[in-house]
Amino acid sequence: MRLRAAGIAVLALAGLVSGCTSSTSTDGAGSTASSSSAPASSASSSSEVPSSSPSSAPVTSSSSSLPSSSASSSSSAPPPNSLACTFGQLAISLQRGGAEPHTQIAGLIFVNQSAKTCTLQGFPAAQLLRAGATLGKPAKHTADPALLVTLHAGQSAEAQLSATTDCNAALSDAVRVSAPGQTATVTVNGAFRNCILTVGPVTPS
């Protein structure tokens, strides 16, 4: 009986030792599996870094419309008048007119002496002279509108020249005149008081 009891005790002890060993190996395997999952989370977190910095510098071309606006503004300039009367086409003279209180009046006459039609528009220039020297200031323009006047061969246009007489300024003996838009001049006889000189635009005679 004692030997049988001793054998049972030995078997029980062996089973206890075997259970501890298997528990230890199972715990070790579990801890190993849990530690092997750490690199995966680390790898996934580090792989997201490149995708968080996309290219953010697109190239734009907003200034491509500037040349077209410049071209359109320069093309709006009016063309020159190819029918404008030249100096050689015109005969210029001065014709004394009526008078108003304290004002002398004369007409500057522009005759188209050529065989071609031409046009005049604007204000002639007029400057009083005395003994060949300029006297006073050039004539001021009136507020009248400047209309285009067409002159066929032999036709004329006229601009009114006025000089006030309510001062004791010297008298001129001539007037230097140029047609509208021209620089060439002619000198015509004319005695005007050098107070205030004005000239109007050309109009049909």
C-alpha positions as a Python dict, from the first residue, in 0.01 Angstrom:
ca = {
    (1, 'M'): (0, 0, 0),
    (2, 'R'): (279, 242, 88),
    (3, 'L'): (457, 171, -238),
    (4, 'R'): (140, 237, -435),
    (5, 'A'): (77, 560, -251),
    (6, 'A'): (433, 670, -317),
    (7, 'G'): (392, 594, -689),
    (8, 'I'): (76, 804, -706),
    (9, 'A'): (252, 1093, -536),
    (10, 'V'): (538, 1076, -785),
    (11, 'L'): (296, 1082, -1077),
    (12, 'A'): (112, 1382, -934),
    (13, 'L'): (439, 1568, -886),
    (14, 'A'): (542, 1494, -1245),
    (15, 'G'): (210, 1628, -1377),
    (16, 'L'): (248, 1945, -1175),
    (17, 'V'): (596, 2007, -1315),
    (18, 'S'): (472, 1945, -1670),
    (19, 'G'): (185, 2196, -1630),
    (20, 'C'): (417, 2470, -1508),
    (21, 'T'): (650, 2415, -1804),
    (22, 'S'): (372, 2441, -2063),
    (23, 'S'): (230, 2753, -1897),
    (24, 'T'): (570, 2921, -1908),
    (25, 'S'): (621, 2842, -2275),
    (26, 'T'): (271, 2965, -2359),
    (27, 'D'): (328, 3295, -2180),
    (28, 'G'): (658, 3340, -2361),
    (29, 'A'): (496, 3278, -2696),
    (30, 'G'): (222, 3530, -2620),
    (31, 'S'): (465, 3800, -2517),
    (32, 'T'): (671, 3734, -2827),
    (33, 'A'): (367, 3773, -3052),
    (34, 'S'): (263, 4097, -2887),
    (35, 'S'): (611, 4244, -2922),
    (36, 'S'): (628, 4146, -3289),
    (37, 'S'): (329, 4367, -3369),
    (38, 'A'): (507, 4689, -3263),
    (39, 'P'): (717, 4728, -3581),
    (40, 'A'): (403, 4708, -3794),
    (41, 'S'): (245, 5010, -3625),
    (42, 'S'): (575, 5196, -3643),
    (43, 'A'): (610, 5121, -4010),
    (44, 'S'): (258, 5232, -4092),
    (45, 'S'): (296, 5561, -3906),
    (46, 'S'): (627, 5641, -4071),
    (47, 'S'): (495, 5560, -4418),
    (48, 'E'): (234, 5841, -4394),
    (49, 'V'): (495, 6121, -4369),
    (50, 'P'): (576, 6160, -4741),
    (51, 'S'): (208, 6184, -4838),
    (52, 'S'): (151, 6479, -4597),
    (53, 'S'): (372, 6719, -4801),
    (54, 'P'): (224, 6744, -5156),
    (55, 'S'): (356, 6993, -5413),
    (56, 'S'): (182, 7328, -5352),
    (57, 'A'): (344, 7568, -5606),
    (58, 'P'): (132, 7564, -5926),
    (59, 'V'): (253, 7779, -6214),
    (60, 'T'): (9, 8047, -6334),
    (61, 'S'): (14, 8285, -6634),
    (62, 'S'): (-207, 8580, -6535),
    (63, 'S'): (-10, 8844, -6731),
    (64, 'S'): (-69, 8704, -7079),
    (65, 'S'): (-350, 8955, -7153),
    (66, 'L'): (-136, 9272, -7123),
    (67, 'P'): (-3, 9291, -7482),
    (68, 'S'): (-354, 9274, -7631),
    (69, 'S'): (-480, 9568, -7418),
    (70, 'S'): (-176, 9775, -7518),
    (71, 'A'): (-234, 9698, -7885),
    (72, 'S'): (-602, 9796, -7866),
    (73, 'S'): (-526, 10131, -7696),
    (74, 'S'): (-262, 10226, -7954),
    (75, 'S'): (-490, 10133, -8246),
    (76, 'S'): (-759, 10382, -8130),
    (77, 'A'): (-556, 10689, -8240),
    (78, 'P'): (-740, 10879, -8519),
    (79, 'P'): (-584, 10867, -8868),
    (80, 'P'): (-437, 11189, -9009),
    (81, 'N'): (-654, 11401, -9242),
    (82, 'S'): (-510, 11340, -9588),
    (83, 'L'): (-729, 11617, -9740),
    (84, 'A'): (-600, 11898, -9515),
    (85, 'C'): (-511, 12209, -9712),
    (86, 'T'): (-139, 12271, -9751),
    (87, 'F'): (29, 12612, -9740),
    (88, 'G'): (81, 12610, -10116),
    (89, 'Q'): (-292, 12553, -10182),
    (90, 'L'): (-405, 12862, -9990),
    (91, 'A'): (-408, 13235, -10059),
    (92, 'I'): (-432, 13426, -9729),
    (93, 'S'): (-551, 13782, -9691),
    (94, 'L'): (-706, 14020, -9433),
    (95, 'Q'): (-1031, 14205, -9492),
    (96, 'R'): (-1139, 14486, -9262),
    (97, 'G'): (-1492, 14443, -9136),
    (98, 'G'): (-1739, 14632, -8923),
    (99, 'A'): (-1679, 14760, -8575),
    (100, 'E'): (-1835, 14717, -8236),
    (101, 'P'): (-1801, 14947, -7935),
    (102, 'H'): (-1435, 14945, -7830),
    (103, 'T'): (-1360, 14660, -8072),
    (104, 'Q'): (-1195, 14637, -8415),
    (105, 'I'): (-1308, 14351, -8640),
    (106, 'A'): (-1147, 14196, -8946),
    (107, 'G'): (-1174, 13872, -9139),
    (108, 'L'): (-882, 13640, -9216),
    (109, 'I'): (-964, 13492, -9560),
    (110, 'F'): (-832, 13154, -9682),
    (111, 'V'): (-894, 13075, -10052),
    (112, 'N'): (-826, 12734, -10207),
    (113, 'Q'): (-629, 12841, -10515),
    (114, 'S'): (-551, 12486, -10624),
    (115, 'A'): (-748, 12250, -10850),
    (116, 'K'): (-789, 11992, -10569),
    (117, 'T'): (-1042, 11984, -10287),
    (118, 'C'): (-896, 12032, -9938),
    (119, 'T'): (-1020, 12093, -9584),
    (120, 'L'): (-955, 12335, -9299),
    (121, 'Q'): (-1046, 12291, -8933),
    (122, 'G'): (-954, 12483, -8620),
    (123, 'F'): (-809, 12822, -8535),
    (124, 'P'): (-555, 13018, -8738),
    (125, 'A'): (-264, 13185, -8560),
    (126, 'A'): (-237, 13567, -8559),
    (127, 'Q'): (36, 13792, -8419),
    (128, 'L'): (49, 14172, -8438),
    (129, 'L'): (366, 14331, -8578),
    (130, 'R'): (511, 14682, -8568),
    (131, 'A'): (811, 14768, -8783),
    (132, 'G'): (878, 14398, -8830),
    (133, 'A'): (887, 14319, -8455),
    (134, 'T'): (622, 14132, -8261),
    (135, 'L'): (377, 14349, -8072),
    (136, 'G'): (200, 14202, -7770),
    (137, 'K'): (88, 13841, -7739),
    (138, 'P'): (-55, 13605, -8005),
    (139, 'A'): (-433, 13607, -8053),
    (140, 'K'): (-634, 13403, -7803),
    (141, 'H'): (-889, 13148, -7927),
    (142, 'T'): (-1260, 13212, -7880),
    (143, 'A'): (-1490, 12949, -7729),
    (144, 'D'): (-1660, 12874, -8063),
    (145, 'P'): (-1655, 12511, -8188),
    (146, 'A'): (-1403, 12419, -8458),
    (147, 'L'): (-1592, 12263, -8750),
    (148, 'L'): (-1446, 12091, -9056),
    (149, 'V'): (-1471, 12316, -9366),
    (150, 'T'): (-1436, 12162, -9711),
    (151, 'L'): (-1297, 12390, -9982),
    (152, 'H'): (-1337, 12300, -10345),
    (153, 'A'): (-1127, 12482, -10603),
    (154, 'G'): (-1180, 12858, -10572),
    (155, 'Q'): (-1385, 12840, -10249),
    (156, 'S'): (-1287, 13026, -9930),
    (157, 'A'): (-1315, 13008, -9552),
    (158, 'E'): (-1300, 13292, -9301),
    (159, 'A'): (-1193, 13342, -8938),
    (160, 'Q'): (-1287, 13654, -8742),
    (161, 'L'): (-1004, 13857, -8588),
    (162, 'S'): (-1098, 14104, -8311),
    (163, 'A'): (-894, 14359, -8114),
    (164, 'T'): (-1022, 14565, -7824),
    (165, 'T'): (-946, 14938, -7825),
    (166, 'D'): (-1009, 15036, -7461),
    (167, 'C'): (-641, 15090, -7376),
    (168, 'N'): (-357, 15320, -7481),
    (169, 'A'): (-138, 15044, -7632),
    (170, 'A'): (54, 15097, -7956),
    (171, 'L'): (-97, 15030, -8297),
    (172, 'S'): (31, 14753, -8522),
    (173, 'D'): (111, 14801, -8890),
    (174, 'A'): (86, 14432, -8993),
    (175, 'V'): (-39, 14093, -8883),
    (176, 'R'): (147, 13765, -8919),
    (177, 'V'): (-100, 13483, -9001),
    (178, 'S'): (-85, 13105, -9044),
    (179, 'A'): (-364, 12866, -9142),
    (180, 'P'): (-499, 12613, -8886),
    (181, 'G'): (-251, 12333, -8819),
    (182, 'Q'): (30, 12499, -9020),
    (183, 'T'): (354, 12669, -8922),
    (184, 'A'): (425, 12861, -9246),
    (185, 'T'): (313, 13225, -9219),
    (186, 'V'): (226, 13524, -9434),
    (187, 'T'): (232, 13890, -9333),
    (188, 'V'): (-64, 14110, -9423),
    (189, 'N'): (-115, 14481, -9360),
    (190, 'G'): (-338, 14571, -9065),
    (191, 'A'): (-354, 14841, -8797),
    (192, 'F'): (-490, 14711, -8467),
    (193, 'R'): (-470, 14839, -8112),
    (194, 'N'): (-254, 14608, -7901),
    (195, 'C'): (-501, 14556, -7617),
    (196, 'I'): (-664, 14210, -7634),
    (197, 'L'): (-647, 14018, -7963),
    (198, 'T'): (-878, 13718, -8027),
    (199, 'V'): (-939, 13490, -8326),
    (200, 'G'): (-1225, 13249, -8403),
    (201, 'P'): (-1227, 12918, -8591),
    (202, 'V'): (-1252, 12900, -8970),
    (203, 'T'): (-1607, 12892, -9111),
    (204, 'P'): (-1737, 12880, -9470),
    (205, 'S'): (-1740, 13222, -9635),
}
